[in-house]
Amino acid sequence: MSEQEKRDNTAASKESAGSEKKAKAPKKKEKKPNPVLRWFKDLRGELKKVTWPSLKDTLKNVGIVILCVLIVGIFIWVFDFLARAVIEALLNLFG
């Protein structure tokens, strides 16, 4: 093959490659989904992955929380009662 034929083949292959690129170029613009709708779609997907507790587990946890709140409330009430008694005793002693 002569040098001229090689150049002609190279030029022809470049033109065909360029026409392939041009054929691929006119793609339609893809619409971006609305961010709010995408957020709700993602939220729905995440909620499907959640392992929800049974009624028995939920009632047990609610009972534990109520018990802890009562215990802390009693400690605060006792501390408040003792602090008030100590302050009144000091005021009566020095007042």
Coordinates of N, CA, C and O in Angstrom, one line a residue, residues 3-87:
E3 N 1.9 5.3 0.4 CA 1.7 6.3 1.5 C 0.4 7.1 1.2 O -0.3 7.4 2.2
Q4 N 0.0 7.4 0.0 CA -1.2 8.1 -0.3 C -2.4 7.3 0.1 O -3.3 7.9 0.7
E5 N -2.4 6.0 -0.1 CA -3.6 5.2 0.2 C -3.7 5.1 1.7 O -4.8 5.1 2.3
K6 N -2.6 5.0 2.4 CA -2.7 5.0 3.9 C -3.3 6.3 4.5 O -4.1 6.3 5.4
R7 N -2.9 7.4 3.9 CA -3.4 8.7 4.3 C -4.9 8.8 4.0 O -5.7 9.3 4.8
D8 N -5.3 8.3 2.9 CA -6.7 8.3 2.5 C -7.5 7.5 3.4 O -8.6 7.8 3.9
N9 N -7.0 6.3 3.8 CA -7.7 5.4 4.7 C -7.8 6.0 6.1 O -8.9 5.9 6.8
T10 N -6.8 6.7 6.5 CA -6.8 7.3 7.8 C -7.8 8.4 7.9 O -8.5 8.6 8.8
A11 N -7.8 9.2 6.8 CA -8.7 10.4 6.7 C -10.2 9.9 6.7 O -11.1 10.4 7.3
A12 N -10.4 8.8 6.0 CA -11.7 8.2 5.8 C -12.2 7.7 7.2 O -13.4 7.8 7.6
S13 N -11.3 7.0 7.9 CA -11.7 6.5 9.2 C -11.9 7.6 10.2 O -12.8 7.5 11.1
K14 N -11.2 8.7 10.1 CA -11.4 9.8 11.0 C -12.8 10.4 10.7 O -13.5 10.8 11.6
E15 N -13.1 10.5 9.4 CA -14.4 11.1 9.1 C -15.6 10.2 9.6 O -16.6 10.7 10.1
S16 N -15.4 8.9 9.4 CA -16.5 8.0 9.9 C -16.6 8.1 11.4 O -17.7 8.0 12.0
A17 N -15.5 8.2 12.1 CA -15.5 8.3 13.6 C -16.2 9.6 14.0 O -16.9 9.7 14.9
G18 N -15.9 10.7 13.2 CA -16.5 12.0 13.5 C -18.0 12.0 13.3 O -18.7 12.5 14.0
S19 N -18.4 11.2 12.2 CA -19.8 11.2 12.0 C -20.5 10.3 13.0 O -21.7 10.6 13.3
E20 N -19.8 9.3 13.6 CA -20.4 8.5 14.7 C -20.6 9.4 15.9 O -21.6 9.3 16.6
K21 N -19.6 10.2 16.2 CA -19.8 11.1 17.3 C -20.9 12.1 17.1 O -21.6 12.4 18.1
K22 N -21.0 12.6 15.9 CA -22.1 13.5 15.7 C -23.4 12.9 15.8 O -24.4 13.4 16.2
A23 N -23.5 11.6 15.4 CA -24.8 10.9 15.4 C -25.2 10.6 16.9 O -26.3 10.6 17.3
K24 N -24.2 10.5 17.8 CA -24.5 10.3 19.2 C -24.8 11.6 19.9 O -25.4 11.6 20.9
A25 N -24.3 12.7 19.4 CA -24.3 13.9 20.1 C -25.8 14.4 20.4 O -26.0 14.9 21.4
P26 N -26.7 14.3 19.4 CA -28.0 15.0 19.7 C -28.9 14.1 20.6 O -29.9 13.5 20.2
K27 N -28.4 14.0 21.9 CA -29.3 13.3 22.9 C -30.3 14.3 23.4 O -30.1 15.5 23.5
K28 N -31.4 13.7 23.9 CA -32.4 14.5 24.5 C -32.0 14.9 25.9 O -31.3 14.1 26.6
K29 N -32.3 16.0 26.3 CA -32.0 16.4 27.7 C -32.9 15.6 28.7 O -34.1 15.5 28.5
E30 N -32.2 15.0 29.6 CA -32.9 14.3 30.7 C -33.4 15.2 31.7 O -32.7 16.1 32.2
K31 N -34.7 15.1 32.0 CA -35.3 16.0 33.0 C -34.8 15.5 34.4 O -34.9 14.3 34.7
K32 N -34.4 16.5 35.2 CA -34.1 16.2 36.6 C -35.4 16.1 37.4 O -36.2 17.0 37.2
P33 N -35.5 15.1 38.2 CA -36.7 15.0 39.0 C -36.8 16.2 40.0 O -35.8 16.7 40.5
N34 N -38.0 16.5 40.4 CA -38.3 17.6 41.3 C -37.6 17.2 42.7 O -37.8 16.0 43.1
P35 N -36.8 18.0 43.3 CA -36.1 17.7 44.5 C -37.1 17.2 45.6 O -36.8 16.3 46.4
V36 N -38.3 17.8 45.7 CA -39.2 17.5 46.8 C -39.7 16.0 46.5 O -39.8 15.2 47.4
L37 N -40.1 15.8 45.3 CA -40.6 14.4 44.9 C -39.5 13.4 45.1 O -39.8 12.3 45.6
R38 N -38.2 13.7 44.8 CA -37.1 12.8 44.9 C -36.9 12.5 46.4 O -36.7 11.4 46.8
W39 N -37.1 13.6 47.3 CA -36.9 13.4 48.7 C -38.0 12.4 49.3 O -37.6 11.6 50.1
F40 N -39.2 12.6 48.8 CA -40.3 11.7 49.3 C -40.0 10.3 48.8 O -40.3 9.3 49.6
K41 N -39.5 10.1 47.6 CA -39.3 8.8 47.1 C -38.2 8.2 47.9 O -38.2 7.0 48.2
D42 N -37.1 8.9 48.2 CA -36.0 8.4 49.0 C -36.5 8.1 50.4 O -36.1 7.0 51.0
L43 N -37.4 8.9 51.0 CA -37.9 8.7 52.3 C -38.7 7.4 52.4 O -38.5 6.6 53.3
R44 N -39.5 7.2 51.3 CA -40.3 5.9 51.3 C -39.4 4.7 51.2 O -39.6 3.7 51.9
G45 N -38.3 4.8 50.4 CA -37.4 3.7 50.3 C -36.7 3.4 51.6 O -36.5 2.2 52.0
E46 N -36.3 4.5 52.4 CA -35.6 4.3 53.7 C -36.6 3.7 54.7 O -36.2 2.9 55.5
L47 N -37.9 4.1 54.7 CA -38.8 3.6 55.6 C -39.1 2.1 55.4 O -39.5 1.4 56.3
K48 N -39.0 1.6 54.2 CA -39.1 0.2 53.9 C -38.0 -0.6 54.5 O -38.2 -1.8 54.8
K49 N -36.9 0.0 54.7 CA -35.7 -0.7 55.3 C -35.8 -0.8 56.8 O -35.0 -1.5 57.4
V50 N -36.7 0.0 57.4 CA -36.7 0.1 58.9 C -37.3 -1.2 59.5 O -38.3 -1.8 58.9
T51 N -36.7 -1.7 60.5 CA -37.2 -2.9 61.3 C -38.1 -2.3 62.4 O -37.5 -1.7 63.4
W52 N -39.4 -2.4 62.3 CA -40.3 -1.9 63.3 C -40.4 -2.8 64.4 O -40.5 -4.0 64.3
P53 N -40.5 -2.3 65.7 CA -40.6 -3.1 66.9 C -42.0 -3.7 67.0 O -43.0 -3.1 66.5
S54 N -42.1 -4.8 67.6 CA -43.4 -5.4 67.8 C -44.2 -4.6 68.9 O -43.6 -3.8 69.7
L55 N -45.5 -4.9 69.1 CA -46.3 -4.2 70.1 C -45.7 -4.6 71.5 O -45.6 -3.7 72.4
K56 N -45.3 -5.8 71.7 CA -44.8 -6.3 73.0 C -43.5 -5.5 73.3 O -43.4 -5.0 74.5
D57 N -42.6 -5.3 72.4 CA -41.4 -4.5 72.6 C -41.7 -3.1 72.9 O -41.0 -2.5 73.7
T58 N -42.6 -2.5 72.1 CA -43.0 -1.1 72.3 C -43.5 -0.9 73.7 O -43.2 0.1 74.4
L59 N -44.4 -1.7 74.2 CA -45.0 -1.6 75.5 C -44.0 -1.8 76.6 O -44.0 -1.0 77.6
K60 N -43.0 -2.7 76.4 CA -42.0 -2.9 77.4 C -41.1 -1.6 77.5 O -40.8 -1.2 78.6
N61 N -40.7 -1.1 76.3 CA -39.9 0.2 76.3 C -40.7 1.3 76.9 O -40.1 2.1 77.7
V62 N -42.0 1.5 76.7 CA -42.8 2.5 77.3 C -42.8 2.4 78.8 O -42.7 3.4 79.5
G63 N -43.0 1.2 79.3 CA -43.0 0.9 80.7 C -41.6 1.3 81.4 O -41.6 1.9 82.4
I64 N -40.5 1.0 80.7 CA -39.2 1.3 81.2 C -39.0 2.8 81.3 O -38.5 3.3 82.3
V65 N -39.5 3.5 80.3 CA -39.3 5.0 80.3 C -40.2 5.6 81.4 O -39.7 6.5 82.1
I66 N -41.4 5.1 81.5 CA -42.3 5.7 82.6 C -41.7 5.4 84.0 O -41.6 6.3 84.8
L67 N -41.1 4.2 84.2 CA -40.5 3.9 85.5 C -39.3 4.8 85.7 O -39.1 5.3 86.8
C68 N -38.4 5.0 84.7 CA -37.3 5.8 84.9 C -37.7 7.3 85.2 O -37.0 7.9 86.0
V69 N -38.7 7.8 84.5 CA -39.2 9.1 84.8 C -39.7 9.3 86.2 O -39.4 10.2 86.9
L70 N -40.4 8.3 86.7 CA -40.9 8.3 88.1 C -39.7 8.3 89.1 O -39.7 9.0 90.1
I71 N -38.7 7.4 88.8 CA -37.6 7.3 89.8 C -36.8 8.6 89.8 O -36.5 9.1 90.9
V72 N -36.5 9.2 88.7 CA -35.8 10.5 88.6 C -36.7 11.6 89.3 O -36.1 12.4 90.0
G73 N -38.0 11.6 89.1 CA -38.9 12.6 89.7 C -38.8 12.4 91.2 O -38.8 13.4 92.0
I74 N -38.8 11.2 91.7 CA -38.7 11.0 93.2 C -37.4 11.5 93.8 O -37.4 12.2 94.8
F75 N -36.3 11.2 93.1 CA -35.0 11.7 93.5 C -35.0 13.2 93.6 O -34.5 13.9 94.5
I76 N -35.5 13.9 92.5 CA -35.6 15.4 92.5 C -36.4 15.9 93.7 O -36.1 16.9 94.3
W77 N -37.6 15.2 93.9 CA -38.5 15.7 95.0 C -37.8 15.5 96.3 O -37.9 16.4 97.2
V78 N -37.1 14.4 96.6 CA -36.4 14.2 97.8 C -35.3 15.2 98.0 O -35.1 15.8 99.1
F79 N -34.5 15.5 97.0 CA -33.4 16.5 97.0 C -34.0 17.8 97.3 O -33.4 18.6 98.1
D80 N -35.1 18.2 96.6 CA -35.7 19.5 96.8 C -36.2 19.6 98.3 O -36.0 20.7 98.9
F81 N -36.8 18.6 98.8 CA -37.3 18.6 100.2 C -36.1 18.8 101.2 O -36.2 19.6 102.1
L82 N -35.0 18.0 101.0 CA -33.9 18.1 101.9 C -33.2 19.5 101.8 O -32.8 20.1 102.8
A83 N -33.1 20.0 100.5 CA -32.4 21.3 100.3 C -33.2 22.4 101.0 O -32.7 23.3 101.7
R84 N -34.6 22.3 100.9 CA -35.4 23.3 101.5 C -35.3 23.3 103.0 O -35.2 24.3 103.7
A85 N -35.3 22.1 103.6 CA -35.2 21.9 105.0 C -33.8 22.4 105.5 O -33.8 23.1 106.6
V86 N -32.7 22.2 104.8 CA -31.4 22.7 105.2 C -31.4 24.2 105.1 O -30.9 24.9 106.1
I87 N -31.9 24.8 104.1 CA -31.9 26.2 104.0 C -32.8 26.9 105.0 O -32.4 27.9 105.6

